[in-house]
Amino acid sequence: MTTFLAITFDIIQILLNVLWWIIVVQAILSILIAFNVINTYNDFVSSLWRGLNTLTEPIYRPIRRILPDTGPMDFAPFVVLIGIAIVNYAVLPNLGAALASGSL
């Protein structure tokens, strides 16, 4: 049972790390598009941008409803990154330790 929990927590941490990098790549791509360094008329850039938006928009949408409108600056990715860091570095290790010791 402990091995199963350890594997489950490792998989969750890997998925959170992948999500972290997807959000970072989208933020960098967003900045490059905003400053016209890269162009969305390029098929690869357009496909990448649409794919990243498709992956992240369901995560951002509820957060954008809560956050105030700040104009062109979108703070939803930062809130998600902070949430991922809290879950990855505070919640999962403590939950895993509590489940392993049997105190939960």
mmCIF file of N, CA, C and O in Angstrom:
data_model
loop_
_atom_site.group_PDB
_atom_site.id
_atom_site.type_symbol
_atom_site.label_atom_id
_atom_site.label_comp_id
_atom_site.label_asym_id
_atom_site.label_seq_id
_atom_site.Cartn_x
_atom_site.Cartn_y
_atom_site.Cartn_z
ATOM 1 N N MET A 1 0.824 -1.200 0.000
ATOM 2 C CA MET A 1 0.000 0.000 0.000
ATOM 3 C C MET A 1 0.863 1.255 0.000
ATOM 4 O O MET A 1 0.551 2.213 -0.689
ATOM 5 N N THR A 2 1.947 1.225 0.764
ATOM 6 C CA THR A 2 2.825 2.390 0.818
ATOM 7 C C THR A 2 3.499 2.629 -0.525
ATOM 8 O O THR A 2 3.671 3.774 -0.944
ATOM 9 N N THR A 3 3.858 1.561 -1.212
ATOM 10 C CA THR A 3 4.480 1.702 -2.530
ATOM 11 C C THR A 3 3.507 2.322 -3.524
ATOM 12 O O THR A 3 3.893 3.168 -4.317
ATOM 13 N N PHE A 4 2.254 1.893 -3.450
ATOM 14 C CA PHE A 4 1.249 2.459 -4.339
ATOM 15 C C PHE A 4 1.081 3.955 -4.094
ATOM 16 O O PHE A 4 0.990 4.741 -5.040
ATOM 17 N N LEU A 5 1.052 4.373 -2.846
ATOM 18 C CA LEU A 5 0.927 5.797 -2.524
ATOM 19 C C LEU A 5 2.144 6.577 -2.986
ATOM 20 O O LEU A 5 2.016 7.696 -3.498
ATOM 21 N N ALA A 6 3.323 6.001 -2.813
ATOM 22 C CA ALA A 6 4.545 6.683 -3.248
ATOM 23 C C ALA A 6 4.546 6.862 -4.760
ATOM 24 O O ALA A 6 4.894 7.940 -5.265
ATOM 25 N N ILE A 7 4.133 5.838 -5.483
ATOM 26 C CA ILE A 7 4.071 5.930 -6.940
ATOM 27 C C ILE A 7 3.021 6.961 -7.362
ATOM 28 O O ILE A 7 3.255 7.758 -8.276
ATOM 29 N N THR A 8 1.882 6.965 -6.682
ATOM 30 C CA THR A 8 0.825 7.928 -6.990
ATOM 31 C C THR A 8 1.304 9.360 -6.767
ATOM 32 O O THR A 8 1.083 10.238 -7.604
ATOM 33 N N PHE A 9 1.984 9.604 -5.645
ATOM 34 C CA PHE A 9 2.500 10.946 -5.372
ATOM 35 C C PHE A 9 3.584 11.346 -6.373
ATOM 36 O O PHE A 9 3.667 12.505 -6.773
ATOM 37 N N ASP A 10 4.413 10.386 -6.778
ATOM 38 C CA ASP A 10 5.429 10.688 -7.791
ATOM 39 C C ASP A 10 4.777 11.062 -9.125
ATOM 40 O O ASP A 10 5.225 12.002 -9.789
ATOM 41 N N ILE A 11 3.739 10.353 -9.510
ATOM 42 C CA ILE A 11 3.038 10.659 -10.762
ATOM 43 C C ILE A 11 2.385 12.044 -10.686
ATOM 44 O O ILE A 11 2.470 12.827 -11.641
ATOM 45 N N ILE A 12 1.780 12.355 -9.544
ATOM 46 C CA ILE A 12 1.159 13.674 -9.380
ATOM 47 C C ILE A 12 2.215 14.766 -9.457
ATOM 48 O O ILE A 12 2.003 15.802 -10.103
ATOM 49 N N GLN A 13 3.377 14.560 -8.836
ATOM 50 C CA GLN A 13 4.439 15.564 -8.897
ATOM 51 C C GLN A 13 4.970 15.734 -10.316
ATOM 52 O O GLN A 13 5.247 16.856 -10.738
ATOM 53 N N ILE A 14 5.091 14.649 -11.058
ATOM 54 C CA ILE A 14 5.551 14.739 -12.447
ATOM 55 C C ILE A 14 4.529 15.518 -13.288
ATOM 56 O O ILE A 14 4.910 16.392 -14.080
ATOM 57 N N LEU A 15 3.246 15.231 -13.108
ATOM 58 C CA LEU A 15 2.212 15.951 -13.857
ATOM 59 C C LEU A 15 2.189 17.432 -13.494
ATOM 60 O O LEU A 15 2.005 18.286 -14.368
ATOM 61 N N LEU A 16 2.389 17.750 -12.221
ATOM 62 C CA LEU A 16 2.447 19.151 -11.818
ATOM 63 C C LEU A 16 3.665 19.850 -12.415
ATOM 64 O O LEU A 16 3.586 21.016 -12.813
ATOM 65 N N ASN A 17 4.792 19.148 -12.497
ATOM 66 C CA ASN A 17 5.981 19.736 -13.129
ATOM 67 C C ASN A 17 5.771 19.968 -14.618
ATOM 68 O O ASN A 17 6.201 20.997 -15.164
ATOM 69 N N VAL A 18 5.108 19.040 -15.282
ATOM 70 C CA VAL A 18 4.804 19.222 -16.709
ATOM 71 C C VAL A 18 3.877 20.417 -16.897
ATOM 72 O O VAL A 18 4.098 21.251 -17.788
ATOM 73 N N LEU A 19 2.861 20.535 -16.045
ATOM 74 C CA LEU A 19 1.950 21.678 -16.125
ATOM 75 C C LEU A 19 2.697 22.983 -15.866
ATOM 76 O O LEU A 19 2.447 23.986 -16.524
ATOM 77 N N TRP A 20 3.623 22.968 -14.916
ATOM 78 C CA TRP A 20 4.446 24.152 -14.618
ATOM 79 C C TRP A 20 5.164 24.618 -15.884
ATOM 80 O O TRP A 20 5.139 25.795 -16.225
ATOM 81 N N TRP A 21 5.817 23.682 -16.581
ATOM 82 C CA TRP A 21 6.572 24.052 -17.781
ATOM 83 C C TRP A 21 5.665 24.477 -18.928
ATOM 84 O O TRP A 21 6.027 25.347 -19.718
ATOM 85 N N ILE A 22 4.494 23.881 -19.036
ATOM 86 C CA ILE A 22 3.541 24.317 -20.068
ATOM 87 C C ILE A 22 3.150 25.769 -19.835
ATOM 88 O O ILE A 22 3.107 26.576 -20.771
ATOM 89 N N ILE A 23 2.886 26.131 -18.588
ATOM 90 C CA ILE A 23 2.503 27.507 -18.274
ATOM 91 C C ILE A 23 3.660 28.466 -18.509
ATOM 92 O O ILE A 23 3.477 29.565 -19.038
ATOM 93 N N VAL A 24 4.875 28.066 -18.150
ATOM 94 C CA VAL A 24 6.049 28.925 -18.371
ATOM 95 C C VAL A 24 6.270 29.145 -19.865
ATOM 96 O O VAL A 24 6.507 30.278 -20.311
ATOM 97 N N VAL A 25 6.175 28.088 -20.661
ATOM 98 C CA VAL A 25 6.353 28.222 -22.111
ATOM 99 C C VAL A 25 5.264 29.110 -22.693
ATOM 100 O O VAL A 25 5.537 29.965 -23.542
ATOM 101 N N GLN A 26 4.029 28.961 -22.228
ATOM 102 C CA GLN A 26 2.956 29.808 -22.730
ATOM 103 C C GLN A 26 3.186 31.272 -22.360
ATOM 104 O O GLN A 26 2.932 32.167 -23.163
ATOM 105 N N ALA A 27 3.673 31.528 -21.149
ATOM 106 C CA ALA A 27 3.935 32.914 -20.737
ATOM 107 C C ALA A 27 5.036 33.537 -21.590
ATOM 108 O O ALA A 27 4.924 34.688 -22.028
ATOM 109 N N ILE A 28 6.096 32.779 -21.845
ATOM 110 C CA ILE A 28 7.186 33.284 -22.690
ATOM 111 C C ILE A 28 6.689 33.520 -24.107
ATOM 112 O O ILE A 28 6.984 34.556 -24.722
ATOM 113 N N LEU A 29 5.922 32.580 -24.634
ATOM 114 C CA LEU A 29 5.368 32.731 -25.980
ATOM 115 C C LEU A 29 4.431 33.934 -26.054
ATOM 116 O O LEU A 29 4.449 34.686 -27.048
ATOM 117 N N SER A 30 3.658 34.152 -25.012
ATOM 118 C CA SER A 30 2.758 35.300 -24.967
ATOM 119 C C SER A 30 3.532 36.620 -25.015
ATOM 120 O O SER A 30 3.143 37.551 -25.727
ATOM 121 N N ILE A 31 4.618 36.693 -24.281
ATOM 122 C CA ILE A 31 5.448 37.902 -24.292
ATOM 123 C C ILE A 31 6.078 38.108 -25.665
ATOM 124 O O ILE A 31 6.098 39.228 -26.193
ATOM 125 N N LEU A 32 6.570 37.041 -26.269
ATOM 126 C CA LEU A 32 7.193 37.155 -27.591
ATOM 127 C C LEU A 32 6.175 37.577 -28.646
ATOM 128 O O LEU A 32 6.498 38.360 -29.545
ATOM 129 N N ILE A 33 4.950 37.088 -28.534
ATOM 130 C CA ILE A 33 3.911 37.488 -29.484
ATOM 131 C C ILE A 33 3.498 38.937 -29.244
ATOM 132 O O ILE A 33 3.308 39.709 -30.192
ATOM 133 N N ALA A 34 3.386 39.330 -27.977
ATOM 134 C CA ALA A 34 2.964 40.694 -27.654
ATOM 135 C C ALA A 34 3.961 41.730 -28.159
ATOM 136 O O ALA A 34 3.570 42.804 -28.608
ATOM 137 N N PHE A 35 5.252 41.411 -28.100
ATOM 138 C CA PHE A 35 6.272 42.346 -28.565
ATOM 139 C C PHE A 35 6.646 42.119 -30.027
ATOM 140 O O PHE A 35 7.631 42.666 -30.517
ATOM 141 N N ASN A 36 5.857 41.281 -30.714
ATOM 142 C CA ASN A 36 6.014 41.017 -32.136
ATOM 143 C C ASN A 36 7.396 40.465 -32.492
ATOM 144 O O ASN A 36 7.931 40.742 -33.553
ATOM 145 N N VAL A 37 7.970 39.685 -31.582
ATOM 146 C CA VAL A 37 9.229 39.013 -31.860
ATOM 147 C C VAL A 37 8.970 37.800 -32.742
ATOM 148 O O VAL A 37 9.723 37.526 -33.673
ATOM 149 N N ILE A 38 7.887 37.091 -32.440
ATOM 150 C CA ILE A 38 7.458 36.002 -33.313
ATOM 151 C C ILE A 38 6.043 36.319 -33.783
ATOM 152 O O ILE A 38 5.315 37.066 -33.146
ATOM 153 N N ASN A 39 5.680 35.728 -34.880
ATOM 154 C CA ASN A 39 4.442 36.077 -35.557
ATOM 155 C C ASN A 39 3.500 34.884 -35.559
ATOM 156 O O ASN A 39 3.903 33.764 -35.850
ATOM 157 N N THR A 40 2.227 35.122 -35.294
ATOM 158 C CA THR A 40 1.259 34.028 -35.291
ATOM 159 C C THR A 40 0.832 33.617 -36.697
ATOM 160 O O THR A 40 0.050 32.681 -36.843
ATOM 161 N N TYR A 41 1.333 34.300 -37.714
ATOM 162 C CA TYR A 41 1.062 33.860 -39.090
ATOM 163 C C TYR A 41 1.877 32.619 -39.447
ATOM 164 O O TYR A 41 1.542 31.916 -40.396
ATOM 165 N N ASN A 42 2.922 32.360 -38.693
ATOM 166 C CA ASN A 42 3.696 31.137 -38.868
ATOM 167 C C ASN A 42 2.836 29.967 -38.384
ATOM 168 O O ASN A 42 2.274 30.002 -37.295
ATOM 169 N N ASP A 43 2.732 28.912 -39.202
ATOM 170 C CA ASP A 43 1.869 27.781 -38.861
ATOM 171 C C ASP A 43 2.291 27.093 -37.579
ATOM 172 O O ASP A 43 1.445 26.719 -36.757
ATOM 173 N N PHE A 44 3.601 26.908 -37.369
ATOM 174 C CA PHE A 44 4.076 26.239 -36.162
ATOM 175 C C PHE A 44 3.746 27.063 -34.919
ATOM 176 O O PHE A 44 3.246 26.530 -33.920
ATOM 177 N N VAL A 45 4.010 28.346 -34.970
ATOM 178 C CA VAL A 45 3.731 29.224 -33.826
ATOM 179 C C VAL A 45 2.237 29.262 -33.545
ATOM 180 O O VAL A 45 1.803 29.178 -32.391
ATOM 181 N N SER A 46 1.437 29.349 -34.583
ATOM 182 C CA SER A 46 -0.012 29.384 -34.425
ATOM 183 C C SER A 46 -0.530 28.084 -33.808
ATOM 184 O O SER A 46 -1.361 28.115 -32.900
ATOM 185 N N SER A 47 -0.028 26.963 -34.278
ATOM 186 C CA SER A 47 -0.453 25.670 -33.734
ATOM 187 C C SER A 47 -0.030 25.519 -32.278
ATOM 188 O O SER A 47 -0.800 25.035 -31.448
ATOM 189 N N LEU A 48 1.196 25.908 -31.982
ATOM 190 C CA LEU A 48 1.693 25.833 -30.613
ATOM 191 C C LEU A 48 0.875 26.729 -29.692
ATOM 192 O O LEU A 48 0.481 26.329 -28.597
ATOM 193 N N TRP A 49 0.580 27.939 -30.138
ATOM 194 C CA TRP A 49 -0.184 28.890 -29.338
ATOM 195 C C TRP A 49 -1.601 28.372 -29.072
ATOM 196 O O TRP A 49 -2.089 28.428 -27.949
ATOM 197 N N ARG A 50 -2.252 27.849 -30.112
ATOM 198 C CA ARG A 50 -3.605 27.299 -29.929
ATOM 199 C C ARG A 50 -3.594 26.095 -29.005
ATOM 200 O O ARG A 50 -4.472 25.929 -28.159
ATOM 201 N N GLY A 51 -2.588 25.223 -29.152
ATOM 202 C CA GLY A 51 -2.494 24.042 -28.290
ATOM 203 C C GLY A 51 -2.277 24.403 -26.832
ATOM 204 O O GLY A 51 -2.911 23.830 -25.936
ATOM 205 N N LEU A 52 -1.380 25.357 -26.588
ATOM 206 C CA LEU A 52 -1.126 25.770 -25.212
ATOM 207 C C LEU A 52 -2.353 26.450 -24.613
ATOM 208 O O LEU A 52 -2.667 26.239 -23.438
ATOM 209 N N ASN A 53 -3.043 27.256 -25.396
ATOM 210 C CA ASN A 53 -4.275 27.893 -24.904
ATOM 211 C C ASN A 53 -5.353 26.862 -24.607
ATOM 212 O O ASN A 53 -6.097 27.002 -23.641
ATOM 213 N N THR A 54 -5.446 25.837 -25.439
ATOM 214 C CA THR A 54 -6.435 24.782 -25.213
ATOM 215 C C THR A 54 -6.140 24.041 -23.910
ATOM 216 O O THR A 54 -7.057 23.668 -23.184
ATOM 217 N N LEU A 55 -4.860 23.836 -23.607
ATOM 218 C CA LEU A 55 -4.495 23.134 -22.375
ATOM 219 C C LEU A 55 -4.689 23.986 -21.130
ATOM 220 O O LEU A 55 -5.099 23.478 -20.082
ATOM 221 N N THR A 56 -4.393 25.260 -21.220
ATOM 222 C CA THR A 56 -4.369 26.088 -20.015
ATOM 223 C C THR A 56 -5.644 26.887 -19.762
ATOM 224 O O THR A 56 -5.887 27.281 -18.618
ATOM 225 N N GLU A 57 -6.428 27.131 -20.763
ATOM 226 C CA GLU A 57 -7.618 27.974 -20.585
ATOM 227 C C GLU A 57 -8.597 27.411 -19.557
ATOM 228 O O GLU A 57 -9.150 28.181 -18.767
ATOM 229 N N PRO A 58 -8.849 26.095 -19.503
ATOM 230 C CA PRO A 58 -9.753 25.593 -18.449
ATOM 231 C C PRO A 58 -9.204 25.820 -17.035
ATOM 232 O O PRO A 58 -9.981 25.900 -16.083
ATOM 233 N N ILE A 59 -7.915 25.930 -16.895
ATOM 234 C CA ILE A 59 -7.321 26.193 -15.579
ATOM 235 C C ILE A 59 -7.416 27.674 -15.249
ATOM 236 O O ILE A 59 -7.688 28.057 -14.106
ATOM 237 N N TYR A 60 -7.210 28.533 -16.241
ATOM 238 C CA TYR A 60 -7.213 29.978 -16.017
ATOM 239 C C TYR A 60 -8.613 30.548 -15.825
ATOM 240 O O TYR A 60 -8.784 31.525 -15.110
ATOM 241 N N ARG A 61 -9.612 29.992 -16.492
ATOM 242 C CA ARG A 61 -10.942 30.593 -16.526
ATOM 243 C C ARG A 61 -11.534 30.836 -15.139
ATOM 244 O O ARG A 61 -12.002 31.952 -14.858
ATOM 245 N N PRO A 62 -11.529 29.858 -14.214
ATOM 246 C CA PRO A 62 -12.104 30.139 -12.889
ATOM 247 C C PRO A 62 -11.298 31.184 -12.109
ATOM 248 O O PRO A 62 -11.866 31.973 -11.352
ATOM 249 N N ILE A 63 -10.003 31.229 -12.319
ATOM 250 C CA ILE A 63 -9.158 32.192 -11.620
ATOM 251 C C ILE A 63 -9.406 33.589 -12.167
ATOM 252 O O ILE A 63 -9.438 34.565 -11.411
ATOM 253 N N ARG A 64 -9.607 33.710 -13.465
ATOM 254 C CA ARG A 64 -9.890 35.019 -14.067
ATOM 255 C C ARG A 64 -11.227 35.589 -13.590
ATOM 256 O O ARG A 64 -11.396 36.806 -13.539
ATOM 257 N N ARG A 65 -12.170 34.710 -13.247
ATOM 258 C CA ARG A 65 -13.447 35.192 -12.716
ATOM 259 C C ARG A 65 -13.271 35.825 -11.338
ATOM 260 O O ARG A 65 -13.997 36.746 -10.982
ATOM 261 N N ILE A 66 -12.317 35.316 -10.567
ATOM 262 C CA ILE A 66 -12.093 35.815 -9.208
ATOM 263 C C ILE A 66 -11.220 37.062 -9.212
ATOM 264 O O ILE A 66 -11.487 38.021 -8.485
ATOM 265 N N LEU A 67 -10.170 37.073 -10.042
ATOM 266 C CA LEU A 67 -9.229 38.194 -10.060
ATOM 267 C C LEU A 67 -9.870 39.437 -10.671
ATOM 268 O O LEU A 67 -10.685 39.334 -11.589
ATOM 269 N N PRO A 68 -9.485 40.609 -10.198
ATOM 270 C CA PRO A 68 -10.005 41.834 -10.827
ATOM 271 C C PRO A 68 -9.394 42.031 -12.213
ATOM 272 O O PRO A 68 -8.306 41.514 -12.509
ATOM 273 N N ASP A 69 -10.092 42.775 -13.043
ATOM 274 C CA ASP A 69 -9.599 43.059 -14.392
ATOM 275 C C ASP A 69 -8.424 44.035 -14.300
ATOM 276 O O ASP A 69 -8.556 45.138 -13.769
ATOM 277 N N THR A 70 -7.272 43.607 -14.791
ATOM 278 C CA THR A 70 -6.069 44.449 -14.732
ATOM 279 C C THR A 70 -5.645 44.932 -16.105
ATOM 280 O O THR A 70 -4.494 45.316 -16.293
ATOM 281 N N GLY A 71 -6.560 44.895 -17.053
ATOM 282 C CA GLY A 71 -6.232 45.365 -18.397
ATOM 283 C C GLY A 71 -5.424 44.330 -19.159
ATOM 284 O O GLY A 71 -5.767 43.152 -19.177
ATOM 285 N N PRO A 72 -4.332 44.768 -19.762
ATOM 286 C CA PRO A 72 -3.580 43.841 -20.605
ATOM 287 C C PRO A 72 -2.740 42.814 -19.819
ATOM 288 O O PRO A 72 -2.319 41.824 -20.369
ATOM 289 N N MET A 73 -2.528 43.051 -18.540
ATOM 290 C CA MET A 73 -1.719 42.127 -17.739
ATOM 291 C C MET A 73 -2.601 41.040 -17.147
ATOM 292 O O MET A 73 -3.580 41.331 -16.449
ATOM 293 N N ASP A 74 -2.266 39.792 -17.428
ATOM 294 C CA ASP A 74 -3.043 38.656 -16.942
ATOM 295 C C ASP A 74 -2.265 37.979 -15.816
ATOM 296 O O ASP A 74 -1.167 37.465 -16.023
ATOM 297 N N PHE A 75 -2.845 37.979 -14.620
ATOM 298 C CA PHE A 75 -2.181 37.390 -13.465
ATOM 299 C C PHE A 75 -2.575 35.942 -13.219
ATOM 300 O O PHE A 75 -2.053 35.317 -12.296
ATOM 301 N N ALA A 76 -3.480 35.392 -14.004
ATOM 302 C CA ALA A 76 -3.928 34.014 -13.805
ATOM 303 C C ALA A 76 -2.780 33.007 -13.894
ATOM 304 O O ALA A 76 -2.716 32.103 -13.046
ATOM 305 N N PRO A 77 -1.845 33.121 -14.861
ATOM 306 C CA PRO A 77 -0.741 32.161 -14.874
ATOM 307 C C PRO A 77 0.121 32.216 -13.614
ATOM 308 O O PRO A 77 0.559 31.177 -13.111
ATOM 309 N N PHE A 78 0.315 33.413 -13.076
ATOM 310 C CA PHE A 78 1.121 33.536 -11.859
ATOM 311 C C PHE A 78 0.418 32.886 -10.674
ATOM 312 O O PHE A 78 1.064 32.231 -9.847
ATOM 313 N N VAL A 79 -0.896 33.061 -10.597
ATOM 314 C CA VAL A 79 -1.662 32.449 -9.516
ATOM 315 C C VAL A 79 -1.600 30.923 -9.624
ATOM 316 O O VAL A 79 -1.419 30.224 -8.619
ATOM 317 N N VAL A 80 -1.717 30.402 -10.838
ATOM 318 C CA VAL A 80 -1.644 28.955 -11.043
ATOM 319 C C VAL A 80 -0.247 28.436 -10.685
ATOM 320 O O VAL A 80 -0.124 27.392 -10.033
ATOM 321 N N LEU A 81 0.801 29.157 -11.078
ATOM 322 C CA LEU A 81 2.160 28.725 -10.741
ATOM 323 C C LEU A 81 2.387 28.721 -9.235
ATOM 324 O O LEU A 81 3.020 27.807 -8.697
ATOM 325 N N ILE A 82 1.865 29.711 -8.540
ATOM 326 C CA ILE A 82 1.986 29.736 -7.078
ATOM 327 C C ILE A 82 1.204 28.574 -6.465
ATOM 328 O O ILE A 82 1.682 27.906 -5.544
ATOM 329 N N GLY A 83 0.018 28.308 -6.987
ATOM 330 C CA GLY A 83 -0.768 27.172 -6.504
ATOM 331 C C GLY A 83 -0.071 25.846 -6.737
ATOM 332 O O GLY A 83 -0.072 24.969 -5.854
ATOM 333 N N ILE A 84 0.539 25.672 -7.908
ATOM 334 C CA ILE A 84 1.278 24.444 -8.200
ATOM 335 C C ILE A 84 2.453 24.294 -7.240
ATOM 336 O O ILE A 84 2.719 23.201 -6.729
ATOM 337 N N ALA A 85 3.166 25.386 -6.990
ATOM 338 C CA ALA A 85 4.310 25.326 -6.073
ATOM 339 C C ALA A 85 3.853 24.955 -4.665
ATOM 340 O O ALA A 85 4.512 24.147 -3.991
ATOM 341 N N ILE A 86 2.742 25.507 -4.215
ATOM 342 C CA ILE A 86 2.238 25.174 -2.877
ATOM 343 C C ILE A 86 1.870 23.699 -2.791
ATOM 344 O O ILE A 86 2.231 23.007 -1.832
ATOM 345 N N VAL A 87 1.160 23.212 -3.803
ATOM 346 C CA VAL A 87 0.764 21.799 -3.795
ATOM 347 C C VAL A 87 1.985 20.898 -3.895
ATOM 348 O O VAL A 87 2.111 19.904 -3.163
ATOM 349 N N ASN A 88 2.913 21.244 -4.781
ATOM 350 C CA ASN A 88 4.067 20.382 -5.050
ATOM 351 C C ASN A 88 5.067 20.350 -3.901
ATOM 352 O O ASN A 88 5.670 19.312 -3.640
ATOM 353 N N TYR A 89 5.255 21.471 -3.216
ATOM 354 C CA TYR A 89 6.314 21.540 -2.207
ATOM 355 C C TYR A 89 5.812 21.563 -0.771
ATOM 356 O O TYR A 89 6.616 21.394 0.148
ATOM 357 N N ALA A 90 4.525 21.782 -0.549
ATOM 358 C CA ALA A 90 4.020 21.821 0.817
ATOM 359 C C ALA A 90 2.957 20.753 1.074
ATOM 360 O O ALA A 90 3.050 20.014 2.046
ATOM 361 N N VAL A 91 1.974 20.660 0.190
ATOM 362 C CA VAL A 91 0.850 19.762 0.450
ATOM 363 C C VAL A 91 1.226 18.297 0.221
ATOM 364 O O VAL A 91 1.020 17.452 1.101
ATOM 365 N N LEU A 92 1.771 17.981 -0.946
ATOM 366 C CA LEU A 92 2.066 16.576 -1.259
ATOM 367 C C LEU A 92 3.078 15.936 -0.314
ATOM 368 O O LEU A 92 2.838 14.813 0.148
ATOM 369 N N PRO A 93 4.200 16.589 0.002
ATOM 370 C CA PRO A 93 5.129 15.937 0.943
ATOM 371 C C PRO A 93 4.516 15.714 2.329
ATOM 372 O O PRO A 93 4.707 14.654 2.926
ATOM 373 N N ASN A 94 3.771 16.692 2.833
ATOM 374 C CA ASN A 94 3.157 16.536 4.149
ATOM 375 C C ASN A 94 2.056 15.490 4.134
ATOM 376 O O ASN A 94 1.912 14.713 5.085
ATOM 377 N N LEU A 95 1.271 15.440 3.070
ATOM 378 C CA LEU A 95 0.221 14.440 2.951
ATOM 379 C C LEU A 95 0.829 13.048 2.828
ATOM 380 O O LEU A 95 0.352 12.095 3.451
ATOM 381 N N GLY A 96 1.895 12.939 2.048
ATOM 382 C CA GLY A 96 2.569 11.651 1.911
ATOM 383 C C GLY A 96 3.168 11.175 3.222
ATOM 384 O O GLY A 96 3.078 9.990 3.569
ATOM 385 N N ALA A 97 3.766 12.079 3.977
ATOM 386 C CA ALA A 97 4.351 11.717 5.266
ATOM 387 C C ALA A 97 3.257 11.303 6.261
ATOM 388 O O ALA A 97 3.426 10.348 7.024
ATOM 389 N N ALA A 98 2.128 12.023 6.223
ATOM 390 C CA ALA A 98 1.032 11.693 7.131
ATOM 391 C C ALA A 98 0.424 10.343 6.782
ATOM 392 O O ALA A 98 0.108 9.543 7.672
ATOM 393 N N LEU A 99 0.270 10.062 5.501
ATOM 394 C CA LEU A 99 -0.293 8.764 5.097
ATOM 395 C C LEU A 99 0.684 7.633 5.381
ATOM 396 O O LEU A 99 0.272 6.535 5.752
ATOM 397 N N ALA A 100 1.977 7.888 5.212
ATOM 398 C CA ALA A 100 2.972 6.834 5.459
ATOM 399 C C ALA A 100 3.077 6.510 6.945
ATOM 400 O O ALA A 100 3.289 5.358 7.305
ATOM 401 N N SER A 101 2.916 7.516 7.792
ATOM 402 C CA SER A 101 3.015 7.258 9.229
ATOM 403 C C SER A 101 1.710 6.716 9.803
ATOM 404 O O SER A 101 1.683 6.253 10.928
ATOM 405 N N GLY A 102 0.641 6.797 9.036
ATOM 406 C CA GLY A 102 -0.641 6.274 9.480
ATOM 407 C C GLY A 102 -1.399 7.222 10.380
ATOM 408 O O GLY A 102 -2.356 6.819 11.039
ATOM 409 N N SER A 103 -1.001 8.473 10.423
ATOM 410 C CA SER A 103 -1.679 9.422 11.293
ATOM 411 C C SER A 103 -2.887 10.082 10.644
ATOM 412 O O SER A 103 -3.570 10.862 11.265
ATOM 413 N N LEU A 104 -3.146 9.750 9.407
ATOM 414 C CA LEU A 104 -4.299 10.349 8.740
ATOM 415 C C LEU A 104 -5.382 9.332 8.549
ATOM 416 O O LEU A 104 -5.251 8.213 8.348
#
